[in-house]
XYZ file of C-alpha atoms in Angstrom:
613
model
C 9.610 -25.953 -22.768
C 11.210 -24.087 -25.620
C 11.219 -20.415 -26.470
C 9.741 -19.658 -30.007
C 13.018 -18.553 -31.460
C 14.387 -15.058 -32.771
C 10.478 -13.535 -31.437
C 11.046 -12.740 -28.088
C 10.797 -13.653 -24.220
C 7.741 -15.511 -24.280
C 7.198 -19.432 -24.344
C 4.836 -21.139 -26.566
C 2.247 -21.616 -23.788
C 2.371 -17.754 -23.095
C 1.952 -16.382 -26.711
C -1.066 -19.049 -26.960
C -2.227 -17.295 -23.435
C -1.461 -13.732 -25.028
C -3.308 -14.304 -28.235
C -6.489 -15.728 -26.564
C -6.363 -12.700 -24.300
C -6.548 -10.646 -27.038
C -9.359 -12.450 -28.578
C -11.596 -11.536 -25.198
C -10.559 -7.918 -25.705
C -11.819 -7.856 -29.291
C -15.082 -9.545 -28.361
C -15.474 -7.468 -25.355
C -14.970 -3.941 -27.635
C -17.473 -5.448 -30.235
C -19.912 -5.990 -27.345
C -19.454 -2.494 -25.947
C -20.044 -1.042 -29.261
C -23.265 -2.542 -29.435
C -24.307 -1.555 -25.992
C -23.695 2.352 -26.864
C -25.896 1.778 -29.611
C -28.584 0.069 -27.846
C -31.525 2.137 -26.440
C -32.336 2.913 -22.940
C -35.070 0.240 -22.704
C -33.212 -2.589 -23.510
C -30.343 -2.025 -21.203
C -32.965 -1.655 -18.763
C -34.290 -5.195 -19.974
C -31.170 -6.953 -20.070
C -30.528 -5.297 -15.993
C -33.893 -6.780 -14.927
C -33.388 -10.279 -16.336
C -30.160 -9.993 -14.593
C -32.171 -9.346 -11.465
C -34.403 -12.299 -11.925
C -32.193 -14.844 -13.181
C -29.879 -14.454 -10.060
C -33.135 -14.312 -7.676
C -33.627 -17.495 -9.264
C -30.557 -19.249 -8.708
C -30.089 -17.869 -5.213
C -31.604 -19.316 -2.224
C -34.553 -17.736 0.166
C -32.353 -17.589 3.047
C -29.683 -15.475 1.103
C -32.366 -13.377 -0.088
C -33.942 -12.656 3.560
C -30.176 -11.514 4.275
C -29.816 -9.355 1.690
C -33.156 -7.255 2.011
C -31.743 -6.444 6.066
C -28.828 -4.785 4.795
C -29.752 -3.590 1.506
C -30.907 -0.152 2.651
C -27.257 1.248 4.121
C -24.868 -0.636 0.946
C -27.560 0.676 -1.758
C -27.362 4.382 -0.625
C -23.390 3.936 -0.740
C -23.617 2.363 -4.182
C -26.182 5.126 -5.253
C -24.273 7.759 -4.112
C -22.340 10.061 -7.164
C -19.790 11.327 -5.800
C -17.465 11.548 -2.901
C -19.505 14.628 -1.571
C -22.803 12.731 -1.189
C -20.653 9.153 0.415
C -19.639 11.847 3.087
C -23.319 13.409 3.655
C -24.294 10.207 4.218
C -22.735 9.907 7.415
C -23.038 13.730 8.175
C -19.956 15.025 6.991
C -19.300 18.423 5.329
C -16.426 18.190 2.211
C -15.083 20.117 0.509
C -13.803 20.261 -3.367
C -10.377 21.738 -4.128
C -8.824 21.541 -7.688
C -4.750 21.807 -7.710
C -3.318 22.120 -11.413
C -0.025 20.839 -11.870
C 3.163 22.228 -13.306
C 2.511 19.888 -16.853
C -1.239 21.547 -16.875
C -3.263 18.686 -15.627
C -6.454 19.738 -13.239
C -6.478 17.188 -10.302
C -9.431 17.548 -7.637
C -8.794 17.532 -3.883
C -11.396 16.749 -1.212
C -11.093 17.726 2.022
C -12.611 16.552 5.069
C -11.632 19.015 7.820
C -14.806 19.776 10.509
C -16.389 17.061 12.686
C -19.935 17.129 13.119
C -21.150 20.720 14.287
C -18.192 22.398 13.617
C -18.868 23.174 9.978
C -19.095 27.087 10.814
C -15.587 26.552 12.555
C -12.293 28.264 10.346
C -9.935 25.350 10.248
C -6.595 26.024 9.636
C -7.516 29.268 8.119
C -5.095 31.806 9.610
C -4.196 32.816 13.337
C -7.476 33.037 14.630
C -8.649 29.921 13.242
C -8.456 26.345 14.760
C -4.891 24.934 13.639
C -5.203 20.991 13.250
C -2.504 18.658 11.915
C -2.887 17.672 8.546
C -3.237 14.352 6.931
C -3.274 13.231 3.499
C -4.480 9.810 1.984
C -3.902 8.633 -1.423
C -5.857 6.215 -3.453
C -4.456 3.023 -5.373
C -4.102 2.143 -9.026
C -7.371 2.413 -11.243
C -9.394 4.067 -8.269
C -10.480 7.384 -6.965
C -10.876 9.245 -3.240
C -14.333 7.647 -3.110
C -12.870 3.983 -2.073
C -11.789 5.628 1.339
C -15.436 6.523 2.133
C -17.813 4.188 0.916
C -17.943 1.477 3.741
C -21.163 0.652 5.512
C -19.785 1.175 9.006
C -18.692 4.663 10.243
C -15.916 3.171 12.863
C -13.987 1.503 9.427
C -13.528 4.201 7.672
C -10.517 5.875 8.195
C -11.025 9.274 6.918
C -13.942 9.617 9.346
C -12.120 8.295 12.254
C -9.311 10.765 11.468
C -11.815 13.761 11.395
C -13.313 12.453 14.691
C -9.472 12.565 16.267
C -8.715 16.063 15.383
C -6.798 15.955 11.814
C -7.427 18.028 8.416
C -7.832 15.097 6.317
C -7.316 15.817 2.668
C -7.490 13.221 0.030
C -6.400 13.080 -3.467
C -6.590 11.655 -7.080
C -4.713 10.726 -9.980
C -4.526 12.782 -13.488
C -7.101 11.262 -15.656
C -9.475 9.404 -13.146
C -13.031 10.492 -12.255
C -12.229 13.822 -10.858
C -9.002 14.647 -12.406
C -9.783 14.068 -15.857
C -8.896 17.496 -17.341
C -5.755 19.562 -18.765
C -5.339 22.772 -19.948
C -2.693 21.442 -22.928
C -4.528 18.317 -24.162
C -7.847 16.855 -24.266
C -9.333 13.742 -22.537
C -10.160 12.362 -26.148
C -6.439 12.601 -26.999
C -3.466 10.172 -27.232
C -1.555 13.082 -25.103
C -3.724 13.546 -22.513
C -2.894 9.613 -21.485
C 0.466 9.763 -22.062
C 1.193 9.523 -18.510
C 2.989 6.795 -16.062
C 4.076 6.076 -12.516
C 6.870 8.856 -13.575
C 4.246 11.758 -13.603
C 2.541 10.849 -10.525
C 5.727 10.811 -8.834
C 7.180 14.168 -10.716
C 4.142 16.084 -10.450
C 0.753 14.949 -8.990
C 1.861 14.262 -5.316
C 4.184 17.078 -4.354
C 2.277 19.743 -6.587
C -0.860 18.445 -4.267
C 1.364 18.397 -1.185
C 2.317 22.308 -1.947
C -0.949 22.738 -2.587
C -2.141 21.590 0.258
C 0.185 23.103 2.854
C -0.218 26.693 1.168
C -4.237 26.638 1.765
C -3.585 25.451 5.425
C -0.474 27.080 6.383
C 0.881 24.219 8.046
C 4.663 23.293 7.608
C 3.829 19.568 7.266
C 1.669 16.778 7.045
C 1.321 13.235 7.047
C 0.494 10.675 4.292
C -1.032 7.554 3.900
C -1.321 5.438 0.976
C -3.322 2.519 -0.175
C -1.585 0.119 -2.789
C -0.142 2.118 -6.023
C -0.590 5.587 -3.490
C 2.047 4.106 -1.566
C 4.294 3.404 -4.478
C 3.717 6.878 -5.565
C 4.712 7.968 -2.338
C 8.021 5.965 -2.486
C 9.065 7.467 -5.662
C 8.098 11.126 -5.008
C 10.107 11.484 -1.878
C 13.092 9.325 -3.505
C 13.244 12.131 -6.466
C 12.551 15.080 -4.364
C 14.713 15.368 -1.400
C 13.123 18.459 0.028
C 9.631 17.064 -0.070
C 10.615 14.953 3.128
C 10.497 17.875 4.829
C 6.844 18.509 4.350
C 5.996 14.956 5.045
C 6.346 14.192 8.681
C 5.559 10.602 8.353
C 4.122 8.081 5.823
C 2.251 5.397 6.136
C 1.864 2.374 3.460
C -1.162 0.278 4.042
C -0.823 -2.730 1.647
C 2.773 -1.273 0.370
C 3.448 -1.824 -3.717
C 6.660 -1.233 -4.546
C 7.963 -4.280 -6.890
C 5.418 -6.978 -6.499
C 5.659 -10.991 -6.786
C 5.153 -12.358 -10.522
C 1.737 -13.218 -11.271
C 1.248 -16.927 -11.408
C -1.854 -16.435 -14.060
C -0.549 -17.499 -17.692
C -2.726 -14.829 -18.907
C -1.058 -12.091 -17.000
C 2.012 -13.595 -17.020
C 1.929 -13.210 -20.495
C 1.003 -9.710 -20.761
C 3.489 -8.948 -17.873
C 6.624 -10.057 -20.461
C 4.897 -8.749 -23.640
C 6.408 -6.299 -25.906
C 4.603 -2.922 -24.453
C 4.074 -2.429 -27.918
C 1.406 -5.608 -28.154
C -0.305 -4.048 -24.563
C -1.098 -0.809 -26.127
C -2.097 -2.921 -29.387
C -4.739 -4.747 -27.259
C -5.785 -2.392 -25.255
C -5.335 1.035 -27.105
C -3.328 3.996 -26.271
C -5.615 6.026 -23.548
C -7.279 4.449 -20.806
C -7.054 1.169 -19.967
C -10.445 -1.171 -18.774
C -12.788 1.537 -19.750
C -15.354 -1.161 -20.575
C -15.597 -2.030 -16.796
C -18.634 0.929 -16.652
C -20.129 -0.792 -19.702
C -20.698 -4.361 -17.486
C -21.497 -2.469 -14.195
C -24.653 -0.776 -15.981
C -26.098 -3.385 -17.659
C -25.451 -6.004 -14.792
C -27.416 -6.605 -11.775
C -25.218 -5.333 -8.566
C -24.667 -8.838 -7.127
C -23.778 -10.522 -10.348
C -21.217 -7.925 -11.187
C -19.790 -8.031 -7.698
C -19.801 -11.927 -7.978
C -18.171 -11.236 -11.467
C -15.235 -9.006 -9.711
C -14.691 -11.287 -7.230
C -14.041 -14.427 -9.830
C -11.294 -11.880 -11.604
C -9.886 -11.046 -8.335
C -9.283 -14.784 -7.851
C -8.167 -15.706 -10.837
C -5.842 -12.794 -11.162
C -4.230 -12.348 -7.480
C -5.422 -15.308 -5.704
C -7.738 -13.420 -3.296
C -10.466 -14.750 -1.718
C -12.031 -11.873 -0.582
C -13.690 -13.598 2.736
C -12.659 -10.561 5.130
C -15.217 -8.089 3.368
C -18.708 -8.766 3.610
C -21.520 -9.170 1.028
C -22.729 -5.914 1.914
C -19.565 -4.161 1.976
C -19.051 -5.430 -1.945
C -22.515 -4.457 -2.734
C -21.465 -1.028 -1.224
C -17.412 -0.427 -2.683
C -17.458 -2.426 -5.868
C -19.681 0.101 -7.720
C -16.691 2.799 -6.609
C -13.831 0.530 -7.050
C -12.917 1.345 -10.596
C -11.921 5.046 -12.234
C -9.804 5.718 -15.516
C -6.260 5.384 -15.933
C -3.670 5.222 -18.684
C -2.778 1.962 -20.475
C 0.993 3.468 -20.288
C 0.903 3.515 -16.470
C -0.072 0.013 -16.309
C 2.715 -1.129 -18.654
C 4.815 0.949 -16.550
C 3.912 -1.655 -13.646
C 4.499 -4.581 -16.277
C 7.705 -3.540 -16.760
C 8.676 -3.147 -12.975
C 7.061 -6.723 -12.233
C 9.177 -8.258 -15.215
C 12.707 -6.748 -14.407
C 11.745 -6.761 -10.570
C 13.328 -3.358 -9.826
C 10.935 -0.376 -8.672
C 12.447 1.711 -11.656
C 11.199 4.846 -14.070
C 9.286 4.231 -17.389
C 11.289 2.501 -20.042
C 10.954 4.466 -22.967
C 13.320 2.628 -24.994
C 12.496 -1.132 -24.497
C 15.159 -3.081 -26.400
C 14.350 -6.072 -28.519
C 15.343 -9.318 -26.079
C 18.298 -10.686 -29.201
C 19.481 -6.630 -29.111
C 23.296 -5.960 -28.162
C 22.206 -2.859 -26.720
C 19.754 -4.713 -24.355
C 22.714 -5.319 -22.112
C 23.019 -4.021 -18.995
C 26.461 -2.856 -19.754
C 25.264 -0.184 -22.524
C 21.305 0.516 -21.115
C 20.296 0.959 -17.515
C 17.011 2.165 -16.609
C 16.982 4.607 -13.803
C 15.667 3.680 -10.802
C 13.609 5.135 -7.722
C 16.875 5.957 -5.257
C 13.951 5.199 -2.296
C 17.023 4.215 0.125
C 17.237 8.287 0.239
C 13.567 9.066 2.023
C 14.078 10.195 5.177
C 10.900 10.316 6.503
C 9.964 7.591 8.753
C 8.177 4.964 6.907
C 5.222 2.306 8.677
C 4.654 -0.164 6.579
C 1.254 -2.740 7.318
C 0.802 -5.507 5.116
C -1.433 -8.415 5.029
C 0.337 -11.566 5.387
C -2.032 -13.542 2.400
C -1.393 -10.312 -0.063
C -0.161 -11.905 -2.983
C 1.182 -8.541 -4.241
C 3.477 -7.938 -1.308
C 6.889 -9.289 -1.117
C 8.132 -8.022 2.718
C 11.471 -8.897 2.072
C 12.513 -7.951 -1.160
C 10.681 -4.652 -0.262
C 12.813 -3.981 2.608
C 16.057 -3.905 0.809
C 15.317 -0.993 -0.883
C 13.693 1.020 2.049
C 15.771 2.958 4.499
C 17.066 1.213 7.850
C 14.498 3.389 10.020
C 11.333 1.795 7.950
C 8.841 -0.304 10.163
C 6.762 -2.956 8.843
C 3.664 -4.407 10.870
C 1.953 -7.619 9.650
C -1.522 -8.469 9.751
C -1.286 -12.078 8.743
C -5.008 -12.990 7.293
C -5.243 -9.952 5.511
C -4.997 -9.908 1.624
C -4.614 -6.478 -0.356
C -8.501 -4.861 -0.380
C -9.238 -5.881 3.030
C -6.960 -2.600 3.794
C -10.099 -0.461 2.157
C -12.770 -2.866 2.842
C -12.056 -5.497 5.744
C -13.565 -6.529 8.732
C -11.485 -5.929 11.694
C -9.592 -2.664 10.408
C -10.732 -0.763 13.687
C -9.597 -2.970 15.985
C -5.999 -4.373 13.728
C -4.878 -1.988 11.298
C -6.216 2.063 12.891
C -4.291 1.129 16.181
C -0.972 0.936 14.002
C -2.042 4.582 11.933
C -3.323 5.922 14.945
C 0.008 5.528 17.166
C 2.149 6.297 14.294
C 0.393 9.980 13.605
C 0.437 9.994 17.628
C 4.559 9.603 17.602
C 5.445 11.414 14.429
C 2.602 14.028 13.229
C 4.313 17.371 13.485
C 7.529 16.496 14.674
C 10.702 17.667 12.901
C 12.101 14.044 12.288
C 15.757 15.310 9.980
C 16.517 17.368 13.090
C 15.871 13.810 15.568
C 17.702 11.535 13.739
C 17.059 9.070 16.167
C 13.445 8.812 16.237
C 11.815 5.344 16.952
C 8.161 4.138 16.415
C 7.021 1.864 18.850
C 3.803 -0.082 19.665
C 3.622 -0.925 23.333
C 0.098 -0.869 23.930
C -0.604 -3.709 21.423
C 2.756 -5.936 22.139
C 5.043 -4.940 19.594
C 8.489 -4.629 19.601
C 10.234 -2.311 17.623
C 14.055 -2.826 16.784
C 16.582 -0.213 14.555
C 18.518 -2.336 13.044
C 22.358 -2.230 12.601
C 24.178 -0.457 9.466
C 25.855 -4.002 8.893
C 23.805 -6.623 6.797
C 24.860 -8.606 4.184
C 22.847 -10.516 0.902
C 23.998 -13.388 2.767
C 21.772 -11.879 5.969
C 18.759 -11.072 3.997
C 18.024 -14.497 2.947
C 18.517 -15.987 6.878
C 15.561 -18.578 7.281
C 12.664 -16.960 9.799
C 9.888 -18.490 11.256
C 6.872 -16.859 13.246
C 9.241 -16.740 16.322
C 11.145 -13.442 15.233
C 14.330 -11.832 13.905
C 16.860 -14.771 13.202
C 20.177 -12.923 12.790
C 23.887 -14.192 12.019
C 25.910 -14.869 15.338
C 29.145 -14.038 13.130
C 27.607 -10.215 12.801
C 26.742 -9.841 16.452
C 28.943 -6.717 17.924
C 28.475 -4.212 21.403
C 27.836 -0.820 20.290
C 28.950 1.806 22.662
C 26.576 4.289 23.249
C 27.452 7.852 24.444
C 24.363 8.105 26.757
C 25.162 5.102 28.720
C 27.352 2.123 29.382
C 26.162 -0.821 26.962
C 24.134 -3.649 28.228
C 25.602 -7.044 26.714
C 22.536 -9.643 26.848
C 23.417 -12.979 26.880
C 22.474 -15.051 24.106
C 21.157 -17.588 25.754
C 18.366 -15.084 27.704
C 17.523 -13.202 24.692
C 16.937 -16.567 22.923
C 14.826 -17.088 25.651
C 12.682 -14.329 25.627
C 11.562 -14.992 22.070
C 10.238 -11.351 22.021
C 6.786 -12.310 22.339
C 4.315 -10.440 24.152
C 3.552 -13.056 26.318
C 7.784 -13.406 27.848
C 8.633 -9.925 28.026
C 8.803 -9.748 31.663
C 11.695 -12.115 31.135
C 13.230 -10.157 28.273
C 13.189 -7.331 30.414
C 14.522 -9.174 33.362
C 17.364 -10.457 31.221
C 18.512 -7.635 29.784
C 18.497 -6.032 33.481
C 20.454 -9.025 34.651
C 23.178 -8.304 31.835
C 23.636 -4.837 32.616
C 24.591 -5.836 36.207
C 27.503 -8.204 34.926
C 30.616 -7.008 34.606
C 31.810 -9.366 32.145
C 34.814 -8.033 29.813
C 34.506 -10.287 27.021
C 32.772 -9.269 23.918
C 29.817 -10.736 22.683
C 31.645 -11.990 19.644
C 34.001 -14.501 21.653
C 31.227 -16.180 24.180
C 31.110 -20.013 23.999
C 27.325 -19.977 23.625
C 27.707 -17.836 20.477
C 30.642 -19.698 19.080
C 27.822 -22.950 19.700
C 25.000 -21.184 18.232
C 27.168 -20.506 14.811
C 27.912 -24.205 14.882
C 23.842 -24.961 15.456
C 23.273 -22.845 12.260
C 25.553 -23.763 9.893
C 23.706 -27.884 10.937
C 20.313 -26.154 9.827
C 18.878 -25.211 13.833
C 17.202 -21.594 13.831
C 18.702 -19.513 16.978
C 18.613 -15.298 18.319
C 20.849 -13.087 18.815
C 20.945 -9.542 19.555
C 22.404 -6.580 21.259
C 20.674 -3.885 23.204
C 22.847 -0.383 22.933
C 21.356 1.924 25.835
C 20.109 1.660 28.766
C 18.458 4.299 28.983
C 16.207 3.408 26.092
C 14.913 0.644 28.877
C 12.307 2.936 30.234
C 9.209 1.334 30.491
C 8.731 -2.557 30.617
C 4.520 -3.588 30.405
C 3.024 -7.163 30.839
C 2.300 -7.291 26.847
C 5.538 -5.953 25.214
C 8.390 -3.399 25.722
C 8.700 0.401 25.542
C 11.261 1.869 24.049
C 12.525 5.410 25.057
C 15.751 7.465 24.323
C 17.762 4.577 23.513
C 17.497 1.977 20.816
C 17.515 -2.045 20.756
C 19.957 -3.163 17.832
C 19.953 -6.615 15.997
C 22.801 -6.648 13.684
C 22.494 -9.082 10.425
C 19.349 -8.519 9.584
C 17.479 -6.428 6.898
C 17.422 -2.908 7.226
C 14.139 -2.354 8.986
C 11.911 -3.338 11.815
C 9.089 -6.108 11.060
C 6.669 -7.424 13.412
C 3.491 -9.484 13.000
C 0.176 -9.083 14.422
C -2.205 -11.974 15.698
C -5.657 -11.865 13.864
C -7.344 -11.056 17.454
C -5.413 -9.367 19.976
C -2.704 -11.903 20.766
C 0.643 -11.735 20.748
C 2.905 -9.538 18.483
C 6.127 -11.159 17.380
C 9.293 -9.814 15.074
C 9.385 -11.846 12.069
C 11.369 -10.946 8.927
């Protein structure tokens, strides 16, 4: 279909979708104005009518099931703030305020005490109880409440971290429920909402981290982010080199850096439209602020159903891994204010397929200045990050393109896939405590409190759960990054294979055939280990690259078959062999010719974990 000439980057159909979306936004604005003028009795009447209609259309069995767990979900849904949510489970929470360099006042929450420790001084001087610090940050249009509005304590990450002895802090972005104040601007002004991801990276995250470390007198903390909270960490760690000294670990849950384009026509038209069109449709202050109106006038199950339909329409998420009662408890805490400009920033990132800073000077599509030769938006230099990175992402998350993401991250990045998880499952999904938390806790045990800058050969391993972690060789090409993959694991170009010499011990050569047979799966780790030991006893002087098996493998790959190749650098690294996996010690395993990160895939329920690229 031809584009509209001399107007822009959209097709005719996308212009129609854009016009339709603007009309819907305009109608919603009219409804909101009318609702604000209605007296409270009429609002209660609408609420009760929607409740009666829902009960009339639902089955008797559905009403019976809802009544059984209605107590806990209703209590969580009605909780007014973060402190009340924590009190439901018996935890004491502190509230703090940090002022950013540009005058915004951000709310911070602290969970530093187990039950019964409320009178104990934690990280408050020499005579206090010293704990490692963990900082959690929320996603787009959220606040810190999303971490603690769960119907079971065991699936609540902050509570479990507290029970493990960590001093847990939770941050908030400027503009949301806990950070809607500034010393320079009023929230009613356009200037207050003139911020994007750039301001989160330059001010909010580093200022919050510095405040926490100063308050706790600790040298470092560990960062756990969800969705946009991971993007903010990627950005701030890349532009603040000294901040890498203060963050000893970065765990990214449902990481977001350069999301894939969305298939929905309306959203796709908004992504490609000029920022001025977005500002015209949503205004220049907070975006989708009418969400609170719908939450007020609609019966909770109807509001929950509306959210589910919106998530399916926009992102294709089925949310089947989140129970109905969890949705009733959490969805009232899902939305919080943010700026329209921050959403425009995400549209720019998606459109340009680049994790870039905000483009203040968007060029017209047909302008000569639009050429990359004359104009280039600054990118966040994420490959400069020195902090250890562990990505935990969902195999069914439409917002995560792990192959694109790994190309832009440093080589020490480790990625773990939870096969059936969608985006919001990392906050409220079933199985969080068994599928996600073990990765988080193991990474914290490995890195929290360590000086990763001095230990340049840090390795993350997870042998308890059968995963295999490899740090890749620095030699890879764009062609290598696009090589085919399957669930069997890494597929490297044989032409890239080479033996590396370790200063600690003689190199271990592994035959390509033995390595292929092992498949790096949990069930065959013993065979893989045996093949490496056998290889170490051999004294064949010929390099791997000259072996007939490898030349045959090259021919097979060119013909369309997929094989595996690799080399182990240090025999000292083969310390422990278990039934479910391999534990790497001081040495390292190297797979050449693949992307600069490690990817492992986890079965839904305790199955083997295999490398995937």
